[in-house]
Amino acid sequence: MKIKAWIKDTTKRVKNKIKILFFALSDPNCPWYAKGFGYVVFAYALSPIDLIPDFIPILGYLDDVLLLPIGIWVFIKLVGNKRWDTYEEMLSDQKLELKKRWYFAIPIIMIWILAIFFFIMLFISKR
């Protein structure tokens, strides 16, 4: 039961940080390179399709519990802790609701298509 509670708690914290990330992306003072990376993390977070599908036991949830926090951590390092703290403070006064959107799945679908293409090319070249 402790693992389930940890996953639930981690997921709740990640959802809150995704809201802060969305808020940070609207800031004109946010560096362009951080915004570029932040948009990828944000799209992945709201994509209904994951890199590792959820039906795969254990691994399916690791992307939500590991990949998103790592992506958010990298974004925080790109914008700086002080700026991130100001985003947290500014967002604490507002209520923000984010929903999954199918168009956020396009980058994930493209990654899967490229991976399948490269595996097919690798298989064909070995013949």
Short mmCIF file of N, CA, C and O in Angstrom, two decimals:
data_model
loop_
_atom_site.label_atom_id
_atom_site.label_comp_id
_atom_site.label_asym_id
_atom_site.label_seq_id
_atom_site.Cartn_x
_atom_site.Cartn_y
_atom_site.Cartn_z
N MET A 1 0.81 -1.21 0.00
CA MET A 1 0.00 0.00 0.00
C MET A 1 0.84 1.27 0.00
O MET A 1 0.42 2.29 -0.49
N LYS A 2 2.03 1.22 0.56
CA LYS A 2 2.86 2.41 0.62
C LYS A 2 3.27 2.87 -0.77
O LYS A 2 3.34 4.06 -1.03
N ILE A 3 3.54 1.95 -1.66
CA ILE A 3 3.93 2.31 -3.02
C ILE A 3 2.78 3.00 -3.73
O ILE A 3 2.97 4.00 -4.42
N LYS A 4 1.58 2.48 -3.55
CA LYS A 4 0.41 3.09 -4.18
C LYS A 4 0.20 4.51 -3.68
O LYS A 4 -0.10 5.43 -4.46
N ALA A 5 0.37 4.72 -2.38
CA ALA A 5 0.22 6.06 -1.81
C ALA A 5 1.31 6.99 -2.33
O ALA A 5 1.04 8.15 -2.63
N TRP A 6 2.53 6.47 -2.47
CA TRP A 6 3.63 7.28 -2.99
C TRP A 6 3.37 7.70 -4.43
O TRP A 6 3.58 8.85 -4.79
N ILE A 7 2.89 6.75 -5.24
CA ILE A 7 2.58 7.06 -6.64
C ILE A 7 1.47 8.11 -6.72
O ILE A 7 1.56 9.06 -7.50
N LYS A 8 0.46 7.96 -5.89
CA LYS A 8 -0.65 8.91 -5.88
C LYS A 8 -0.18 10.30 -5.46
O LYS A 8 -0.54 11.31 -6.08
N ASP A 9 0.66 10.36 -4.45
CA ASP A 9 1.19 11.64 -3.97
C ASP A 9 2.09 12.28 -5.03
O ASP A 9 2.01 13.49 -5.28
N THR A 10 2.94 11.47 -5.63
CA THR A 10 3.84 11.99 -6.68
C THR A 10 3.04 12.51 -7.86
O THR A 10 3.34 13.58 -8.40
N THR A 11 2.01 11.78 -8.26
CA THR A 11 1.17 12.21 -9.37
C THR A 11 0.50 13.54 -9.06
O THR A 11 0.42 14.43 -9.93
N LYS A 12 0.03 13.72 -7.84
CA LYS A 12 -0.61 14.98 -7.44
C LYS A 12 0.37 16.14 -7.51
O LYS A 12 0.04 17.22 -8.01
N ARG A 13 1.60 15.93 -7.02
CA ARG A 13 2.62 16.99 -7.08
C ARG A 13 3.00 17.32 -8.51
O ARG A 13 3.19 18.49 -8.85
N VAL A 14 3.10 16.29 -9.36
CA VAL A 14 3.46 16.52 -10.76
C VAL A 14 2.36 17.32 -11.45
O VAL A 14 2.65 18.24 -12.22
N LYS A 15 1.10 17.00 -11.19
CA LYS A 15 0.00 17.76 -11.79
C LYS A 15 0.07 19.23 -11.40
O LYS A 15 -0.17 20.10 -12.23
N ASN A 16 0.41 19.50 -10.16
CA ASN A 16 0.53 20.89 -9.72
C ASN A 16 1.69 21.58 -10.43
O ASN A 16 1.58 22.73 -10.86
N LYS A 17 2.80 20.88 -10.60
CA LYS A 17 3.95 21.47 -11.29
C LYS A 17 3.67 21.68 -12.77
O LYS A 17 4.19 22.63 -13.37
N ILE A 18 2.84 20.83 -13.37
CA ILE A 18 2.46 21.01 -14.78
C ILE A 18 1.66 22.31 -14.91
O ILE A 18 1.82 23.05 -15.88
N LYS A 19 0.82 22.62 -13.95
CA LYS A 19 0.07 23.88 -13.97
C LYS A 19 1.01 25.07 -13.87
O LYS A 19 0.84 26.07 -14.57
N ILE A 20 2.02 24.95 -13.02
CA ILE A 20 3.00 26.03 -12.90
C ILE A 20 3.79 26.16 -14.20
O ILE A 20 4.07 27.27 -14.67
N LEU A 21 4.11 25.02 -14.82
CA LEU A 21 4.82 25.03 -16.10
C LEU A 21 3.99 25.75 -17.16
O LEU A 21 4.52 26.58 -17.90
N PHE A 22 2.71 25.47 -17.22
CA PHE A 22 1.82 26.15 -18.17
C PHE A 22 1.84 27.66 -17.94
O PHE A 22 1.93 28.44 -18.87
N PHE A 23 1.79 28.04 -16.69
CA PHE A 23 1.83 29.45 -16.33
C PHE A 23 3.16 30.07 -16.75
O PHE A 23 3.22 31.17 -17.26
N ALA A 24 4.26 29.33 -16.55
CA ALA A 24 5.59 29.83 -16.90
C ALA A 24 5.74 30.02 -18.40
O ALA A 24 6.41 30.95 -18.86
N LEU A 25 5.09 29.16 -19.19
CA LEU A 25 5.21 29.26 -20.65
C LEU A 25 4.55 30.53 -21.19
O LEU A 25 4.87 30.97 -22.29
N SER A 26 3.64 31.11 -20.43
CA SER A 26 2.99 32.34 -20.88
C SER A 26 3.77 33.60 -20.50
O SER A 26 3.40 34.70 -20.89
N ASP A 27 4.87 33.41 -19.76
CA ASP A 27 5.67 34.55 -19.33
C ASP A 27 6.60 35.00 -20.46
O ASP A 27 7.41 34.20 -20.94
N PRO A 28 6.52 36.26 -20.89
CA PRO A 28 7.40 36.72 -21.97
C PRO A 28 8.87 36.79 -21.55
O PRO A 28 9.76 36.81 -22.38
N ASN A 29 9.16 36.80 -20.25
CA ASN A 29 10.54 36.86 -19.77
C ASN A 29 11.19 35.48 -19.64
O ASN A 29 12.37 35.38 -19.31
N CYS A 30 10.42 34.44 -19.90
CA CYS A 30 10.96 33.08 -19.84
C CYS A 30 11.88 32.89 -21.06
O CYS A 30 11.50 33.22 -22.17
N PRO A 31 13.10 32.36 -20.86
CA PRO A 31 14.02 32.18 -21.99
C PRO A 31 13.44 31.28 -23.07
O PRO A 31 12.72 30.33 -22.77
N TRP A 32 13.78 31.55 -24.33
CA TRP A 32 13.21 30.81 -25.46
C TRP A 32 13.57 29.33 -25.40
O TRP A 32 12.75 28.48 -25.74
N TYR A 33 14.79 29.00 -24.99
CA TYR A 33 15.21 27.59 -24.94
C TYR A 33 14.45 26.84 -23.85
O TYR A 33 14.12 25.67 -24.00
N ALA A 34 14.15 27.52 -22.74
CA ALA A 34 13.36 26.91 -21.68
C ALA A 34 11.92 26.71 -22.15
O ALA A 34 11.31 25.68 -21.88
N LYS A 35 11.39 27.70 -22.88
CA LYS A 35 10.03 27.58 -23.42
C LYS A 35 9.94 26.40 -24.38
O LYS A 35 8.97 25.64 -24.34
N GLY A 36 10.92 26.26 -25.26
CA GLY A 36 10.91 25.16 -26.21
C GLY A 36 10.87 23.82 -25.50
O GLY A 36 10.04 22.94 -25.83
N PHE A 37 11.72 23.64 -24.51
CA PHE A 37 11.73 22.40 -23.74
C PHE A 37 10.44 22.27 -22.94
O PHE A 37 9.87 21.18 -22.84
N GLY A 38 9.98 23.37 -22.36
CA GLY A 38 8.75 23.35 -21.56
C GLY A 38 7.53 22.94 -22.36
O GLY A 38 6.68 22.21 -21.87
N TYR A 39 7.45 23.40 -23.63
CA TYR A 39 6.34 23.00 -24.47
C TYR A 39 6.33 21.50 -24.74
O TYR A 39 5.28 20.87 -24.78
N VAL A 40 7.51 20.91 -24.88
CA VAL A 40 7.59 19.46 -25.09
C VAL A 40 7.10 18.72 -23.84
O VAL A 40 6.30 17.79 -23.93
N VAL A 41 7.55 19.15 -22.68
CA VAL A 41 7.12 18.53 -21.42
C VAL A 41 5.62 18.71 -21.23
O VAL A 41 4.90 17.77 -20.87
N PHE A 42 5.13 19.91 -21.49
CA PHE A 42 3.71 20.20 -21.33
C PHE A 42 2.86 19.36 -22.29
O PHE A 42 1.84 18.78 -21.89
N ALA A 43 3.28 19.27 -23.54
CA ALA A 43 2.53 18.47 -24.52
C ALA A 43 2.53 17.01 -24.10
O ALA A 43 1.50 16.32 -24.21
N TYR A 44 3.66 16.52 -23.62
CA TYR A 44 3.72 15.12 -23.19
C TYR A 44 2.81 14.88 -21.99
O TYR A 44 2.14 13.86 -21.90
N ALA A 45 2.78 15.84 -21.07
CA ALA A 45 1.95 15.70 -19.87
C ALA A 45 0.47 15.64 -20.21
O ALA A 45 -0.29 14.90 -19.59
N LEU A 46 0.04 16.42 -21.19
CA LEU A 46 -1.38 16.47 -21.53
C LEU A 46 -1.75 15.57 -22.71
O LEU A 46 -2.89 15.56 -23.15
N SER A 47 -0.79 14.81 -23.20
CA SER A 47 -1.06 13.89 -24.30
C SER A 47 -1.76 12.64 -23.77
O SER A 47 -1.35 12.09 -22.75
N PRO A 48 -2.81 12.20 -24.44
CA PRO A 48 -3.46 10.96 -23.99
C PRO A 48 -2.66 9.72 -24.35
O PRO A 48 -2.97 8.63 -23.90
N ILE A 49 -1.61 9.88 -25.14
CA ILE A 49 -0.75 8.75 -25.53
C ILE A 49 0.61 8.95 -24.89
O ILE A 49 1.21 10.02 -24.99
N ASP A 50 1.12 7.92 -24.23
CA ASP A 50 2.41 7.98 -23.56
C ASP A 50 3.47 7.28 -24.40
O ASP A 50 3.15 6.45 -25.26
N LEU A 51 4.73 7.59 -24.13
CA LEU A 51 5.81 6.86 -24.79
C LEU A 51 5.77 5.39 -24.42
O LEU A 51 6.00 4.51 -25.23
N ILE A 52 5.52 5.13 -23.14
CA ILE A 52 5.36 3.76 -22.65
C ILE A 52 3.89 3.61 -22.29
O ILE A 52 3.42 4.22 -21.34
N PRO A 53 3.13 2.80 -23.05
CA PRO A 53 1.69 2.67 -22.78
C PRO A 53 1.41 2.19 -21.35
O PRO A 53 2.15 1.39 -20.80
N ASP A 54 0.33 2.71 -20.77
CA ASP A 54 -0.01 2.41 -19.38
C ASP A 54 -0.39 0.95 -19.15
O ASP A 54 -0.34 0.47 -18.02
N PHE A 55 -0.78 0.22 -20.20
CA PHE A 55 -1.18 -1.17 -19.98
C PHE A 55 0.02 -2.10 -19.75
O PHE A 55 -0.16 -3.23 -19.34
N ILE A 56 1.24 -1.62 -19.98
CA ILE A 56 2.43 -2.42 -19.68
C ILE A 56 2.65 -2.34 -18.17
O ILE A 56 2.83 -1.25 -17.62
N PRO A 57 2.64 -3.50 -17.49
CA PRO A 57 2.76 -3.49 -16.03
C PRO A 57 4.01 -2.75 -15.55
O PRO A 57 5.08 -2.88 -16.11
N ILE A 58 3.86 -1.97 -14.55
CA ILE A 58 4.87 -1.17 -13.86
C ILE A 58 5.51 -0.13 -14.79
O ILE A 58 5.49 1.05 -14.49
N LEU A 59 6.07 -0.55 -15.91
CA LEU A 59 6.74 0.39 -16.82
C LEU A 59 5.78 1.45 -17.35
O LEU A 59 6.19 2.57 -17.61
N GLY A 60 4.52 1.07 -17.52
CA GLY A 60 3.54 2.00 -18.07
C GLY A 60 3.33 3.24 -17.21
O GLY A 60 3.02 4.31 -17.71
N TYR A 61 3.50 3.09 -15.92
CA TYR A 61 3.32 4.23 -15.02
C TYR A 61 4.63 4.93 -14.67
O TYR A 61 4.62 6.03 -14.15
N LEU A 62 5.74 4.28 -14.99
CA LEU A 62 7.03 4.89 -14.68
C LEU A 62 7.26 6.17 -15.47
O LEU A 62 7.91 7.09 -14.98
N ASP A 63 6.73 6.23 -16.69
CA ASP A 63 6.94 7.46 -17.46
C ASP A 63 6.25 8.63 -16.80
O ASP A 63 6.76 9.74 -16.78
N ASP A 64 5.08 8.40 -16.22
CA ASP A 64 4.37 9.48 -15.53
C ASP A 64 5.04 9.85 -14.21
O ASP A 64 5.00 11.00 -13.79
N VAL A 65 5.63 8.86 -13.56
CA VAL A 65 6.23 9.09 -12.25
C VAL A 65 7.70 9.50 -12.35
O VAL A 65 8.20 10.16 -11.46
N LEU A 66 8.36 9.15 -13.46
CA LEU A 66 9.77 9.49 -13.60
C LEU A 66 10.05 10.50 -14.71
O LEU A 66 10.76 11.49 -14.48
N LEU A 67 9.52 10.28 -15.91
CA LEU A 67 9.84 11.16 -17.03
C LEU A 67 9.33 12.58 -16.84
O LEU A 67 10.06 13.54 -17.10
N LEU A 68 8.10 12.72 -16.40
CA LEU A 68 7.56 14.07 -16.20
C LEU A 68 8.30 14.84 -15.11
O LEU A 68 8.68 16.00 -15.32
N PRO A 69 8.55 14.23 -13.94
CA PRO A 69 9.32 14.98 -12.93
C PRO A 69 10.73 15.34 -13.41
O PRO A 69 11.21 16.44 -13.12
N ILE A 70 11.36 14.47 -14.18
CA ILE A 70 12.69 14.79 -14.71
C ILE A 70 12.58 15.96 -15.70
O ILE A 70 13.40 16.88 -15.67
N GLY A 71 11.58 15.92 -16.56
CA GLY A 71 11.37 17.02 -17.50
C GLY A 71 11.10 18.34 -16.79
O GLY A 71 11.64 19.38 -17.18
N ILE A 72 10.30 18.30 -15.75
CA ILE A 72 10.01 19.51 -14.98
C ILE A 72 11.27 20.00 -14.27
O ILE A 72 11.55 21.20 -14.24
N TRP A 73 12.05 19.08 -13.73
CA TRP A 73 13.30 19.44 -13.06
C TRP A 73 14.24 20.14 -14.03
O TRP A 73 14.84 21.17 -13.69
N VAL A 74 14.37 19.60 -15.26
CA VAL A 74 15.23 20.23 -16.26
C VAL A 74 14.71 21.63 -16.59
O VAL A 74 15.48 22.59 -16.70
N PHE A 75 13.39 21.77 -16.74
CA PHE A 75 12.81 23.09 -17.02
C PHE A 75 13.13 24.07 -15.89
O PHE A 75 13.50 25.22 -16.16
N ILE A 76 13.01 23.62 -14.65
CA ILE A 76 13.32 24.49 -13.51
C ILE A 76 14.78 24.93 -13.56
O ILE A 76 15.10 26.09 -13.31
N LYS A 77 15.67 24.01 -13.92
CA LYS A 77 17.09 24.36 -14.02
C LYS A 77 17.32 25.37 -15.15
O LYS A 77 18.19 26.23 -15.04
N LEU A 78 16.54 25.26 -16.24
CA LEU A 78 16.69 26.19 -17.35
C LEU A 78 16.21 27.60 -17.01
O LEU A 78 16.80 28.58 -17.45
N VAL A 79 15.11 27.70 -16.25
CA VAL A 79 14.59 29.04 -15.92
C VAL A 79 15.17 29.59 -14.63
O VAL A 79 15.14 30.80 -14.41
N GLY A 80 15.68 28.73 -13.78
CA GLY A 80 16.24 29.16 -12.50
C GLY A 80 15.24 28.99 -11.37
O GLY A 80 14.03 29.17 -11.56
N ASN A 81 15.75 28.66 -10.21
CA ASN A 81 14.89 28.41 -9.06
C ASN A 81 14.11 29.64 -8.61
O ASN A 81 12.94 29.54 -8.22
N LYS A 82 14.75 30.81 -8.67
CA LYS A 82 14.07 32.03 -8.23
C LYS A 82 12.86 32.34 -9.11
O LYS A 82 11.79 32.67 -8.62
N ARG A 83 13.07 32.22 -10.42
CA ARG A 83 11.96 32.49 -11.34
C ARG A 83 10.85 31.47 -11.15
O ARG A 83 9.67 31.81 -11.17
N TRP A 84 11.21 30.19 -10.96
CA TRP A 84 10.21 29.14 -10.74
C TRP A 84 9.41 29.44 -9.48
O TRP A 84 8.19 29.27 -9.45
N ASP A 85 10.09 29.89 -8.42
CA ASP A 85 9.41 30.22 -7.17
C ASP A 85 8.41 31.36 -7.38
O ASP A 85 7.31 31.33 -6.80
N THR A 86 8.76 32.33 -8.21
CA THR A 86 7.81 33.42 -8.47
C THR A 86 6.60 32.90 -9.25
O THR A 86 5.48 33.34 -9.01
N TYR A 87 6.82 31.95 -10.17
CA TYR A 87 5.69 31.35 -10.89
C TYR A 87 4.77 30.61 -9.91
O TYR A 87 3.55 30.71 -10.00
N GLU A 88 5.37 29.90 -8.97
CA GLU A 88 4.57 29.19 -7.96
C GLU A 88 3.74 30.16 -7.14
O GLU A 88 2.55 29.92 -6.90
N GLU A 89 4.35 31.24 -6.71
CA GLU A 89 3.63 32.24 -5.90
C GLU A 89 2.51 32.89 -6.70
O GLU A 89 1.42 33.11 -6.18
N MET A 90 2.78 33.24 -7.95
CA MET A 90 1.77 33.89 -8.77
C MET A 90 0.60 32.96 -9.06
O MET A 90 -0.55 33.39 -9.10
N LEU A 91 0.88 31.68 -9.26
CA LEU A 91 -0.18 30.73 -9.58
C LEU A 91 -0.98 30.33 -8.36
O LEU A 91 -2.13 29.93 -8.48
N SER A 92 -0.41 30.46 -7.17
CA SER A 92 -1.12 30.04 -5.96
C SER A 92 -2.41 30.82 -5.76
O SER A 92 -3.34 30.34 -5.12
N ASP A 93 -2.51 32.00 -6.34
CA ASP A 93 -3.72 32.83 -6.21
C ASP A 93 -4.79 32.46 -7.23
O ASP A 93 -5.93 32.86 -7.10
N GLN A 94 -4.42 31.67 -8.25
CA GLN A 94 -5.35 31.38 -9.34
C GLN A 94 -5.74 29.90 -9.36
O GLN A 94 -4.98 29.05 -8.92
N LYS A 95 -6.92 29.64 -9.89
CA LYS A 95 -7.35 28.25 -10.09
C LYS A 95 -7.21 27.96 -11.58
O LYS A 95 -7.75 28.68 -12.41
N LEU A 96 -6.48 26.91 -11.89
CA LEU A 96 -6.20 26.57 -13.28
C LEU A 96 -6.52 25.10 -13.50
O LEU A 96 -6.02 24.24 -12.78
N GLU A 97 -7.36 24.81 -14.47
CA GLU A 97 -7.75 23.44 -14.79
C GLU A 97 -7.24 23.08 -16.18
O GLU A 97 -7.54 23.76 -17.15
N LEU A 98 -6.44 22.01 -16.26
CA LEU A 98 -5.88 21.55 -17.53
C LEU A 98 -6.46 20.19 -17.88
O LEU A 98 -6.60 19.33 -17.02
N LYS A 99 -6.78 20.00 -19.14
CA LYS A 99 -7.34 18.73 -19.61
C LYS A 99 -6.48 18.15 -20.71
O LYS A 99 -5.81 18.88 -21.43
N LYS A 100 -6.53 16.82 -20.83
CA LYS A 100 -5.80 16.16 -21.91
C LYS A 100 -6.44 16.51 -23.24
O LYS A 100 -7.65 16.61 -23.35
N ARG A 101 -5.61 16.70 -24.23
CA ARG A 101 -6.07 17.04 -25.58
C ARG A 101 -5.41 16.09 -26.57
O ARG A 101 -4.24 15.77 -26.46
N TRP A 102 -6.17 15.68 -27.57
CA TRP A 102 -5.64 14.73 -28.55
C TRP A 102 -4.54 15.33 -29.41
O TRP A 102 -3.62 14.65 -29.82
N TYR A 103 -4.59 16.63 -29.68
CA TYR A 103 -3.54 17.20 -30.52
C TYR A 103 -2.19 17.23 -29.82
O TYR A 103 -1.17 17.36 -30.46
N PHE A 104 -2.16 17.09 -28.51
CA PHE A 104 -0.88 16.97 -27.81
C PHE A 104 -0.24 15.60 -28.05
O PHE A 104 0.93 15.40 -27.75
N ALA A 105 -1.00 14.67 -28.59
CA ALA A 105 -0.47 13.33 -28.87
C ALA A 105 0.35 13.29 -30.14
O ALA A 105 1.08 12.33 -30.38
N ILE A 106 0.27 14.31 -30.97
CA ILE A 106 0.97 14.31 -32.26
C ILE A 106 2.47 14.09 -32.09
O ILE A 106 3.04 13.25 -32.79
N PRO A 107 3.17 14.80 -31.19
CA PRO A 107 4.62 14.52 -31.05
C PRO A 107 4.91 13.09 -30.61
O PRO A 107 5.87 12.48 -31.07
N ILE A 108 4.09 12.55 -29.74
CA ILE A 108 4.30 11.17 -29.26
C ILE A 108 4.08 10.19 -30.41
O ILE A 108 4.86 9.25 -30.59
N ILE A 109 3.04 10.41 -31.19
CA ILE A 109 2.79 9.55 -32.36
C ILE A 109 3.96 9.63 -33.33
O ILE A 109 4.39 8.61 -33.88
N MET A 110 4.49 10.83 -33.54
CA MET A 110 5.63 10.99 -34.44
C MET A 110 6.86 10.22 -33.93
O MET A 110 7.58 9.60 -34.71
N ILE A 111 7.09 10.25 -32.64
CA ILE A 111 8.22 9.50 -32.07
C ILE A 111 8.04 8.01 -32.31
O ILE A 111 8.99 7.31 -32.69
N TRP A 112 6.82 7.50 -32.08
CA TRP A 112 6.56 6.07 -32.32
C TRP A 112 6.73 5.72 -33.80
O TRP A 112 7.31 4.68 -34.13
N ILE A 113 6.26 6.57 -34.69
CA ILE A 113 6.40 6.31 -36.13
C ILE A 113 7.88 6.28 -36.51
O ILE A 113 8.32 5.39 -37.25
N LEU A 114 8.66 7.23 -36.01
CA LEU A 114 10.09 7.25 -36.29
C LEU A 114 10.80 6.03 -35.73
O LEU A 114 11.67 5.44 -36.38
N ALA A 115 10.43 5.62 -34.52
CA ALA A 115 11.05 4.43 -33.91
C ALA A 115 10.74 3.18 -34.74
O ALA A 115 11.63 2.37 -35.01
N ILE A 116 9.49 3.04 -35.17
CA ILE A 116 9.12 1.89 -35.99
C ILE A 116 9.86 1.93 -37.32
O ILE A 116 10.38 0.91 -37.79
N PHE A 117 9.95 3.11 -37.93
CA PHE A 117 10.66 3.26 -39.19
C PHE A 117 12.13 2.84 -39.05
O PHE A 117 12.65 2.10 -39.88
N PHE A 118 12.80 3.30 -37.99
CA PHE A 118 14.20 2.96 -37.81
C PHE A 118 14.40 1.47 -37.54
O PHE A 118 15.36 0.87 -38.01
N PHE A 119 13.48 0.86 -36.79
CA PHE A 119 13.58 -0.58 -36.57
C PHE A 119 13.37 -1.36 -37.86
O PHE A 119 14.06 -2.35 -38.12
N ILE A 120 12.45 -0.93 -38.69
CA ILE A 120 12.23 -1.58 -39.99
C ILE A 120 13.47 -1.42 -40.87
O ILE A 120 13.93 -2.38 -41.50
N MET A 121 14.03 -0.21 -40.90
CA MET A 121 15.23 0.03 -41.70
C MET A 121 16.41 -0.81 -41.18
O MET A 121 17.20 -1.34 -41.97
N LEU A 122 16.53 -0.93 -39.89
CA LEU A 122 17.58 -1.75 -39.30
C LEU A 122 17.40 -3.22 -39.68
O LEU A 122 18.36 -3.90 -40.03
N PHE A 123 16.17 -3.69 -39.64
CA PHE A 123 15.86 -5.08 -39.99
C PHE A 123 16.15 -5.32 -41.46
O PHE A 123 16.73 -6.34 -41.83
N ILE A 124 15.75 -4.41 -42.32
CA ILE A 124 15.97 -4.56 -43.78
C ILE A 124 17.46 -4.52 -44.10
O ILE A 124 17.94 -5.27 -44.93
N SER A 125 18.22 -3.65 -43.44
CA SER A 125 19.65 -3.53 -43.74
C SER A 125 20.45 -4.75 -43.30
O SER A 125 21.51 -5.00 -43.82
N LYS A 126 19.94 -5.52 -42.36
CA LYS A 126 20.64 -6.72 -41.88
C LYS A 126 20.39 -7.91 -42.79
O LYS A 126 21.02 -8.93 -42.64
N ARG A 127 19.48 -7.81 -43.70
CA ARG A 127 19.19 -8.93 -44.61
C ARG A 127 20.19 -9.01 -45.64
O ARG A 127 20.83 -8.78 -46.34
#
